[in-house]
């Protein structure tokens, strides 16, 4: 028995130290989770990714420099740093003045993150010592632009907190130059394992070794500490005070000794009584008393006492009272152990649910963060779009104002152009009238020339009458020839003038063509509006210039017409002189008949010259006709241009009104865009606040995970202790199979307690019909048909049976209230359920005790 107790105590001591080692690793996991979560959150902030893409430190300083002291104080953040690949320090938020140095030779977590573009977390040794690192890559538009790191403390303060919680000391040693040096310790580091044993632990072994300190005996539990890559980087020694354990062990030894001595003394007393009263007092042989004492000393409290004399009531009752007291003690231990195990069974189920809920909450938190990141990006995009829209509205408003002014100017210039074009049309009409007069005069010239031809013909027919006047006719003919030459010269001048008129006509044609094109362009520009108004102004100016040129051409035409008229008058005068001269020739020829042949040749020359004059006159007349036609076209085009400018002027009035309406609507839209910009900024500010709160939530979720793991470890310890306690109780009680499993019955009703709570909060749906009565559950069926009749007759059984029925009734009432949407009333009813459940468990304990007592 002493060896069993010693082994049990040592095993509990080992398990306790292993649980503390697991708690250290759990605390490290929590810190790693916090570091990597904060890194990933910062890496997803749009302002951070933009600043890293732009290689701009100032926005990062503005975002984090002011808040870093609070992060250091509340979350234990010692390092907050941004890097460029592979491991160049871009910005140390914890040390702003230092940056640009290459860390790749020893900061392997940073190199791995920037090389593989994945987040990395864990322990790593740096210049300032070991830190709990969390490094995350940063991407901008899916392009890797660097990384961000959070480093949490892994120094003496970390172990001080664990010492305060678990009441043990810690000693972390790191290898250096074939030996081991202290990195952090909560006690004097001289109490430690030697280098040989420490190297074994670094190679993967776990050792537990007794030791001594100035304060007494200790036990040292040594296990490796791993870095971010899973490689052992040091050895952690957990040093626990063993004085209480040894004191407990010594106390156990003394208790066993005292009990042994007590049993021996009882045996001696009994032997003494036997010796005095012999068989009369004891009712059995002395050897039987020795046997009973030996069995009780060995833990058999169910020793046979049938050898006692029932008549000796005093001795019999004393022995039975001692045995019954010990039996009650072990039964109480068994009941407590089974009740504890029932609670642990239910806690294991709730542990899985709690772990699932915590994981789901963490996923939802991360989803909220990701959604919030998208909201930030969309808000920024919305803000940029609003700014651009505002700029566009301002441009539209300015353009509308400009358009309104230009349209007014176009209208004014169109009115001026219309006046100019009308003037030009009047001038063209006047020119056409003048050309008609020229044509009339030319027709007179032609008719006069025909008259000359007729006269010359008559003169030729009268040649026979001028034969006698040959000499005189010859002189007259010479004079006539001279005059005719002069007429020819004048006609040539008229021809030259006609040519000049042709040039002027060409100029007028060009002007008319250009005026037509300009009028067309003006119509197109006016239809296009907008900036085209300026083009119309240019066209209007060109029209004015062409009108001026047309005026000049008209003046030139007038001059030429005057010249033609003068020349024509001279031709007429000359022709009259020729006629008079020819009359004289005829009169002379009547007297000179012998010069008929010579005179005939001269007449032929005169006829030829007259024909030339007639041809020239016809050509001039033709040109004048074309010039008149061109003038008509110019007038028509001018009238059309005038009508077009009038239409432009009318259209510009409507355009002006629409331009003013566009300007007013643009201003209204700009005001609305300004309001949207304010709302977008408010959304962005609220999103940033949510992001900060979610960082706190993620940190708390990490703490919750650690608490859950710790609770799981404690649950496991409780389960192990309860199992051992029940085993010892069963061993000591010596009872066989019980009539019913107390642990299973309690666990089933505890499960209903949790199920009802889930129904109240809406996590589980259950109808009132789904709650069985006390006859339907497994325990109720045993009570109705499986329990022995002698057991049913016990008062505690009947009392328990009635309470069990109430438990099911109240459970159904809770579900019924929830089904009627009376959650508050259901919570009140749950309080009653809890009280009845507690009453049922107490009555089950009493019944279990009665059953075991009957069996024994």
Short mmCIF file of C-alpha atoms in Angstrom, two decimals, residues 494-504 620:
data_model
loop_
_atom_site.label_atom_id
_atom_site.label_comp_id
_atom_site.label_asym_id
_atom_site.label_seq_id
_atom_site.Cartn_x
_atom_site.Cartn_y
_atom_site.Cartn_z
CA UNK A 494 -12.85 97.21 -125.99
CA UNK A 495 -11.63 93.64 -126.32
CA UNK A 496 -8.98 94.26 -123.69
CA UNK A 497 -11.63 95.74 -121.42
CA UNK A 498 -13.75 92.67 -122.02
CA UNK A 499 -10.81 90.52 -120.98
CA UNK A 500 -10.47 92.51 -117.78
CA UNK A 501 -14.14 91.98 -117.22
CA UNK A 502 -13.48 88.22 -117.57
CA UNK A 503 -10.84 88.40 -114.84
CA UNK A 504 -13.22 90.23 -112.60
CA UNK A 620 -17.82 90.59 -124.86
#
